Amino acid sequence: MRKKVLASLLAAGLLFSCISVQAEAEEACNHSYTQINVQKHSTGGYNHTYTGTDGTTKVCAVTVGTYTYEKICTKCGQPGGTGSGTFEDHSTNHK
């Protein structure tokens, strides 16, 4: 019986020390927000023409929309801010 109590106390102490070490590590993290998760939502688009390098007229399809992003700390996973904006994606680099 005494061995079971001692083993239980030892396990509880070990668990508590692991939790406190993890909490200290998260507090000490400098939050290097190098991972950015982006979500795009297309709202429409259009075509436009341009003159290629060979002198011919070419067509470019453009998709327009909005995006949101969230920065995540790559060391501890803590969110570091969000943002949003608009975008235009061209189907070609116009060469």
Tab-separated table of C-alpha atoms in Angstrom:
chain	number	residue	atom	x	y	z
A	1	MET	CA	0.000	0.000	0.000
A	2	ARG	CA	2.799	2.386	0.930
A	3	LYS	CA	4.551	1.750	-2.424
A	4	LYS	CA	1.358	2.625	-4.346
A	5	VAL	CA	0.964	5.917	-2.468
A	6	LEU	CA	4.609	6.779	-3.019
A	7	ALA	CA	4.353	5.916	-6.726
A	8	SER	CA	1.200	8.031	-7.077
A	9	LEU	CA	2.855	11.008	-5.387
A	10	LEU	CA	5.923	10.629	-7.587
A	11	ALA	CA	3.772	10.491	-10.753
A	12	ALA	CA	1.779	13.576	-9.670
A	13	GLY	CA	4.993	15.478	-8.956
A	14	LEU	CA	6.459	14.534	-12.310
A	15	LEU	CA	3.291	15.602	-14.129
A	16	PHE	CA	3.244	18.970	-12.339
A	17	SER	CA	6.908	19.643	-13.155
A	18	CYS	CA	6.348	18.823	-16.853
A	19	ILE	CA	3.388	21.207	-17.022
A	20	SER	CA	5.316	24.042	-15.357
A	21	VAL	CA	8.334	23.536	-17.657
A	22	GLN	CA	6.043	23.712	-20.711
A	23	ALA	CA	4.382	26.910	-19.411
A	24	GLU	CA	7.777	28.513	-18.804
A	25	ALA	CA	8.934	27.547	-22.306
A	26	GLU	CA	5.876	29.191	-23.880
A	27	GLU	CA	6.411	32.382	-21.858
A	28	ALA	CA	10.100	32.481	-22.845
A	29	CYS	CA	9.347	32.032	-26.568
A	30	ASN	CA	10.215	35.072	-28.693
A	31	HIS	CA	7.294	34.256	-31.046
A	32	SER	CA	8.998	34.142	-34.412
A	33	TYR	CA	5.882	34.518	-36.564
A	34	THR	CA	7.229	32.939	-39.710
A	35	GLN	CA	4.233	30.745	-40.592
A	36	ILE	CA	1.392	32.605	-42.298
A	37	ASN	CA	-1.892	30.884	-43.129
A	38	VAL	CA	-3.733	32.587	-46.023
A	39	GLN	CA	-7.293	31.981	-47.188
A	40	LYS	CA	-8.416	33.469	-50.531
A	41	HIS	CA	-11.976	34.011	-51.706
A	42	SER	CA	-12.569	34.774	-55.390
A	43	THR	CA	-15.219	37.430	-56.060
A	44	GLY	CA	-14.968	37.660	-59.850
A	45	GLY	CA	-12.606	38.429	-62.649
A	46	TYR	CA	-12.025	39.862	-66.090
A	47	ASN	CA	-9.815	39.508	-69.181
A	48	HIS	CA	-7.439	42.064	-70.642
A	49	THR	CA	-5.141	42.067	-73.632
A	50	TYR	CA	-1.453	42.846	-73.845
A	51	THR	CA	1.257	42.793	-76.477
A	52	GLY	CA	3.657	39.870	-76.101
A	53	THR	CA	7.394	40.033	-76.703
A	54	ASP	CA	6.788	38.610	-80.177
A	55	GLY	CA	4.515	41.577	-81.041
A	56	THR	CA	1.231	39.639	-81.023
A	57	THR	CA	-1.835	40.517	-78.979
A	58	LYS	CA	-2.466	38.082	-76.168
A	59	VAL	CA	-5.184	37.644	-73.523
A	60	CYS	CA	-4.676	37.505	-69.767
A	61	ALA	CA	-7.399	36.244	-67.409
A	62	VAL	CA	-7.486	38.052	-64.059
A	63	THR	CA	-9.135	36.664	-60.929
A	64	VAL	CA	-10.011	39.206	-58.221
A	65	GLY	CA	-11.052	38.619	-54.642
A	66	THR	CA	-10.338	39.044	-50.968
A	67	TYR	CA	-7.971	37.267	-48.597
A	68	THR	CA	-7.443	36.876	-44.860
A	69	TYR	CA	-4.306	35.738	-43.096
A	70	GLU	CA	-3.172	34.677	-39.644
A	71	LYS	CA	0.403	34.712	-38.386
A	72	ILE	CA	1.447	31.738	-36.242
A	73	CYS	CA	4.550	31.336	-34.073
A	74	THR	CA	6.517	28.419	-35.483
A	75	LYS	CA	8.028	27.609	-32.079
A	76	CYS	CA	4.977	27.436	-29.811
A	77	GLY	CA	1.928	27.779	-32.109
A	78	GLN	CA	0.598	30.985	-30.557
A	79	PRO	CA	-1.413	33.242	-32.934
A	80	GLY	CA	0.356	36.509	-33.722
A	81	GLY	CA	-2.221	38.624	-35.513
A	82	THR	CA	-4.528	38.633	-38.483
A	83	GLY	CA	-5.176	40.786	-41.513
A	84	SER	CA	-7.087	41.005	-44.763
A	85	GLY	CA	-7.000	42.635	-48.164
A	86	THR	CA	-7.762	42.268	-51.850
A	87	PHE	CA	-5.871	40.484	-54.618
A	88	GLU	CA	-5.611	40.223	-58.425
A	89	ASP	CA	-4.135	37.013	-59.845
A	90	HIS	CA	-3.039	37.208	-63.497
A	91	SER	CA	-2.940	34.023	-65.585
A	92	THR	CA	0.297	35.042	-67.266
A	93	ASN	CA	3.382	37.155	-66.564
A	94	HIS	CA	2.732	39.280	-69.722
A	95	LYS	CA	5.839	38.226	-71.678
